[in-house]
Amino acid sequence: MKRHIGRGWLPTAALLPVLGLAGACSDAGKSAGAGKDAERTPAASETKGRSASPTVGALKAALLTEAEAAAAGFTLTGGDARTGAATGDAGGETSEPDACAALRKARSENAPGRGESAAAWSTMYGRESGTAPRKTVLTGYPVDTARSRVAELRRAVDSCDRFSVRNSHGAASFTTETLPVPDLGEEAVRYRLLGRTETTSGDKGYNYSLVTVVRVGGVIAAVETFEALGPLPPARLAEFEPEPGPDEPMIAALVEKVSRSLGT
């Protein structure tokens, strides 16, 4: 992975809301599954017709623990969970083209309209760097719905070479590349986003995001590695192609744990 290219100049915290990554910093120090929703027993109206969907308890149990993350070379810094789908507006984000929104929703813990029955997520950092968070998001659906979500994502990866997003914090434009993915779960997709972001206050910067999405039954597991970059000349930017590399054992351990939690 090509790294350490002119970082440290831009106000990373200012850019995170534009990229939908505010949670990567704000949940630091919060134990996984600490939210009130994580312990809430769903009402009958919430579970009706969703008996085939993984529960919030199953998703929480499938996340890597501190010890498991450490064994893979990462430090777990926080997480949370909820029953039901996200209900916020996620900053009022829109995508152009609209179909490309799937590329952003897949790696977000807060994606209104996605329709999951439950979600659980955590954030961790590699020991070699405190500037590149790895965010894990598990979402639960009936199996057929999970298959449809992955198919929707594949179509977006194939068709969204370039797209843009805008929310209440600013705007960003992205290029998308498809990457080879290991044989994990029942189906898997991996893609890389390189973005240029400008906040409403005028802060600008480049960023990259590596996203691996794996489906096991009705659970979709997404792992995203994010890093904000400094100003890069076009020639250097063209050479910057980070690969998943050291994340592979961690992702494999996560998918194996998801499979065990589902009894598959």
Coordinates of C-alpha atoms in Angstrom, one line a residue:
M1 CA 0.0 0.0 0.0
K2 CA 1.4 3.4 -1.0
R3 CA 1.1 5.6 2.1
H4 CA 2.5 8.7 3.9
I5 CA 2.0 11.2 1.1
G6 CA 1.8 14.7 2.4
R7 CA -0.7 14.2 5.2
G8 CA -1.3 16.3 8.2
W9 CA -2.1 19.7 6.5
L10 CA -5.8 19.7 6.4
P11 CA -8.4 19.9 9.2
T12 CA -9.5 16.2 9.0
A13 CA -12.2 16.6 11.6
A14 CA -13.8 19.3 9.5
L15 CA -14.0 17.0 6.5
L16 CA -15.5 13.9 8.3
P17 CA -19.1 15.0 8.4
V18 CA -19.0 15.6 4.6
L19 CA -17.8 12.1 4.1
G20 CA -20.3 10.6 6.6
L21 CA -17.5 9.6 8.9
A22 CA -18.1 11.6 12.0
G23 CA -18.9 8.5 14.0
A24 CA -15.4 7.2 13.4
C25 CA -14.1 9.8 15.9
S26 CA -17.1 10.6 18.0
D27 CA -17.5 7.0 19.3
A28 CA -13.9 6.7 20.5
G29 CA -13.8 5.3 24.0
K30 CA -17.4 4.1 23.9
S31 CA -17.8 0.4 24.4
A32 CA -19.3 -1.6 21.5
G33 CA -23.1 -1.9 21.7
A34 CA -23.3 0.8 24.5
G35 CA -26.3 2.6 23.1
K36 CA -29.8 2.3 24.7
D37 CA -31.2 0.8 21.4
A38 CA -28.6 -2.0 21.7
E39 CA -30.4 -3.4 24.7
R40 CA -34.0 -2.5 23.8
T41 CA -36.4 -5.4 23.2
P42 CA -38.2 -4.7 19.9
A43 CA -41.9 -4.3 20.0
A44 CA -44.1 -6.8 18.1
S45 CA -44.8 -4.2 15.4
E46 CA -41.0 -3.9 14.7
T47 CA -40.4 -7.6 14.4
K48 CA -43.6 -8.6 12.5
G49 CA -42.7 -10.1 9.1
R50 CA -38.9 -10.0 10.0
S51 CA -38.5 -13.3 11.8
A52 CA -35.9 -14.3 9.2
S53 CA -33.8 -11.3 9.8
P54 CA -30.8 -11.4 12.2
T55 CA -31.4 -9.7 15.5
V56 CA -29.4 -6.9 17.1
G57 CA -28.1 -9.4 19.6
A58 CA -26.7 -11.6 16.8
L59 CA -25.1 -8.7 15.1
K60 CA -23.5 -7.4 18.3
A61 CA -22.2 -10.9 19.0
A62 CA -20.7 -11.1 15.5
L63 CA -18.5 -7.9 15.9
L64 CA -14.9 -8.5 16.8
T65 CA -14.1 -8.1 20.4
E66 CA -11.2 -6.0 21.7
A67 CA -9.1 -9.2 22.0
E68 CA -10.0 -10.5 18.6
A69 CA -9.2 -7.1 17.0
A70 CA -5.9 -7.0 18.8
A71 CA -5.0 -10.5 17.6
A72 CA -5.5 -9.1 14.0
G73 CA -3.3 -6.1 14.7
F74 CA -6.0 -3.5 15.5
T75 CA -7.2 -1.4 18.5
L76 CA -10.9 -1.3 19.0
T77 CA -12.0 2.2 20.0
G78 CA -15.8 2.0 20.1
G79 CA -19.1 1.0 18.6
D80 CA -22.8 0.8 19.0
A81 CA -25.9 -1.0 17.8
R82 CA -29.6 -0.5 17.2
T83 CA -32.8 -2.3 16.4
G84 CA -34.5 -1.2 13.2
A85 CA -33.3 1.0 10.4
A86 CA -31.7 4.4 10.6
T87 CA -34.3 7.2 10.9
G88 CA -32.2 10.4 10.6
D89 CA -31.5 12.2 7.4
A90 CA -27.8 11.6 7.4
G91 CA -27.2 15.3 6.8
G92 CA -29.7 15.4 3.9
E93 CA -27.1 13.7 1.6
T94 CA -27.9 13.3 -2.1
S95 CA -25.9 11.6 -4.8
E96 CA -25.6 12.4 -8.5
P97 CA -26.4 10.0 -10.2
D98 CA -28.9 8.8 -7.6
A99 CA -28.0 5.1 -8.1
C100 CA -24.5 5.8 -6.9
A101 CA -25.9 6.4 -3.3
A102 CA -25.5 2.6 -2.8
L103 CA -21.7 3.1 -2.7
R104 CA -22.1 5.4 0.3
K105 CA -24.9 3.5 2.0
A106 CA -23.1 0.2 2.1
R107 CA -20.3 1.5 4.4
S108 CA -22.5 3.7 6.6
E109 CA -24.1 2.9 10.0
N110 CA -26.6 5.7 9.3
A111 CA -28.2 5.2 5.9
P112 CA -32.0 6.0 5.9
G113 CA -34.0 4.1 3.5
R114 CA -31.8 1.0 3.5
G115 CA -34.4 -0.9 5.5
E116 CA -32.3 -3.2 7.8
S117 CA -33.9 -4.9 10.7
A118 CA -30.9 -4.2 13.0
A119 CA -27.4 -2.8 12.7
A120 CA -24.2 -3.0 14.8
W121 CA -20.9 -1.2 14.1
S122 CA -17.4 -0.6 15.5
T123 CA -14.3 1.4 14.8
M124 CA -10.7 0.3 15.1
Y125 CA -7.3 1.6 14.2
G126 CA -4.1 -0.2 13.0
R127 CA -1.3 -0.1 15.5
E128 CA 1.0 1.5 12.9
S129 CA -1.3 4.6 12.4
G130 CA -3.9 6.5 14.3
T131 CA -5.1 8.4 11.2
A132 CA -6.8 5.6 9.2
P133 CA -9.9 4.3 10.9
R134 CA -11.4 0.9 10.0
K135 CA -15.1 1.0 10.4
T136 CA -17.1 -2.2 10.5
V137 CA -20.9 -2.1 9.9
L138 CA -23.1 -5.2 10.1
T139 CA -26.7 -4.9 8.9
G140 CA -29.4 -7.6 9.1
Y141 CA -32.1 -8.4 6.5
P142 CA -34.2 -11.3 5.3
V143 CA -31.9 -13.3 3.0
D144 CA -33.6 -12.3 -0.2
T145 CA -33.4 -8.6 0.7
A146 CA -29.7 -8.9 1.6
R147 CA -29.1 -10.5 -1.9
S148 CA -30.9 -7.6 -3.5
R149 CA -28.8 -5.0 -1.6
V150 CA -25.6 -6.7 -2.8
A151 CA -26.9 -6.8 -6.4
E152 CA -27.8 -3.1 -6.1
L153 CA -24.2 -2.4 -4.9
R154 CA -22.7 -4.4 -7.8
R155 CA -24.7 -2.3 -10.3
A156 CA -23.5 0.9 -8.6
V157 CA -19.8 -0.2 -8.6
D158 CA -20.1 -1.2 -12.3
S159 CA -21.8 2.1 -13.4
C160 CA -20.5 4.8 -11.1
D161 CA -17.0 5.5 -12.3
R162 CA -17.5 9.0 -11.2
F163 CA -20.2 10.5 -8.9
S164 CA -20.7 13.3 -6.5
V165 CA -22.4 13.8 -3.2
R166 CA -23.7 16.8 -1.3
N167 CA -25.0 17.2 2.3
S168 CA -25.4 19.9 4.8
H169 CA -21.7 19.9 5.6
G170 CA -20.4 20.3 2.0
A171 CA -19.8 18.4 -1.2
A172 CA -17.5 15.8 -2.6
S173 CA -16.7 14.2 -5.9
F174 CA -15.5 10.6 -6.2
T175 CA -13.9 8.2 -8.7
T176 CA -14.6 4.5 -8.2
E177 CA -12.4 1.5 -8.9
T178 CA -13.3 -2.2 -8.5
L179 CA -10.7 -4.3 -6.7
P180 CA -10.3 -8.1 -6.6
V181 CA -11.9 -9.6 -3.5
P182 CA -11.1 -12.8 -1.6
D183 CA -13.4 -15.7 -1.5
L184 CA -15.4 -14.7 1.6
G185 CA -18.9 -15.4 2.7
E186 CA -21.6 -16.2 0.1
E187 CA -20.7 -13.2 -2.1
A188 CA -18.4 -10.2 -1.8
V189 CA -17.7 -6.9 -3.4
R190 CA -14.7 -4.6 -3.0
Y191 CA -14.1 -1.1 -4.3
R192 CA -11.9 1.9 -3.8
L193 CA -13.2 5.5 -3.7
L194 CA -10.9 8.5 -4.2
G195 CA -12.6 11.7 -3.3
R196 CA -12.1 15.5 -3.4
T197 CA -14.0 17.2 -0.7
E198 CA -14.9 20.8 0.1
T199 CA -16.8 21.8 3.2
T200 CA -19.3 24.7 3.5
S201 CA -16.5 26.6 5.3
G202 CA -14.1 26.2 2.3
D203 CA -11.8 23.5 3.7
K204 CA -10.6 21.2 0.9
G205 CA -8.8 17.9 0.7
Y206 CA -8.4 14.5 -0.9
N207 CA -9.4 11.3 0.8
Y208 CA -9.5 7.6 -0.1
S209 CA -11.8 4.9 1.1
L210 CA -11.4 1.1 0.7
V211 CA -14.6 -0.8 1.1
T212 CA -15.1 -4.6 1.4
V213 CA -18.7 -5.8 1.5
V214 CA -19.4 -9.5 2.3
R215 CA -22.8 -11.2 2.6
V216 CA -23.4 -14.2 4.8
G217 CA -27.0 -15.2 4.8
G218 CA -29.1 -12.1 5.8
V219 CA -26.1 -10.3 7.2
I220 CA -24.1 -7.8 5.2
A221 CA -20.7 -7.0 6.6
A222 CA -18.9 -3.8 5.4
V223 CA -15.4 -2.9 6.3
E224 CA -14.1 0.6 5.3
T225 CA -10.6 1.9 5.6
F226 CA -10.6 5.7 5.4
E227 CA -7.7 8.2 5.3
A228 CA -7.6 12.0 4.6
L229 CA -4.7 13.1 2.4
G230 CA -2.8 16.3 1.8
P231 CA -2.6 18.2 -1.5
L232 CA -1.4 15.9 -4.2
P233 CA -0.1 16.9 -7.6
P234 CA -1.9 15.1 -10.4
A235 CA 1.1 12.8 -11.1
R236 CA 1.3 11.7 -7.4
L237 CA -2.4 11.4 -7.1
A238 CA -2.5 9.0 -10.1
E239 CA 0.1 6.8 -8.4
F240 CA -1.8 6.6 -5.1
E241 CA -3.5 3.2 -5.1
P242 CA -3.8 1.8 -1.6
E243 CA -4.6 -1.9 -1.3
P244 CA -6.3 -3.8 1.5
G245 CA -3.1 -5.7 2.4
P246 CA -2.9 -5.8 6.3
D247 CA -6.7 -5.6 6.7
E248 CA -7.2 -9.1 5.1
P249 CA -6.8 -11.2 8.3
M250 CA -9.1 -8.9 10.2
I251 CA -11.8 -9.0 7.5
A252 CA -11.5 -12.8 7.3
A253 CA -11.8 -13.1 11.1
L254 CA -14.9 -10.9 11.1
V255 CA -16.6 -12.9 8.3
E256 CA -15.8 -16.2 10.1
K257 CA -17.4 -14.8 13.3
V258 CA -20.5 -13.6 11.4
S259 CA -20.9 -17.1 9.9
R260 CA -20.6 -18.7 13.4
S261 CA -23.1 -16.3 14.9
L262 CA -25.6 -17.4 12.2
G263 CA -24.8 -21.1 12.6
T264 CA -23.6 -21.4 9.0

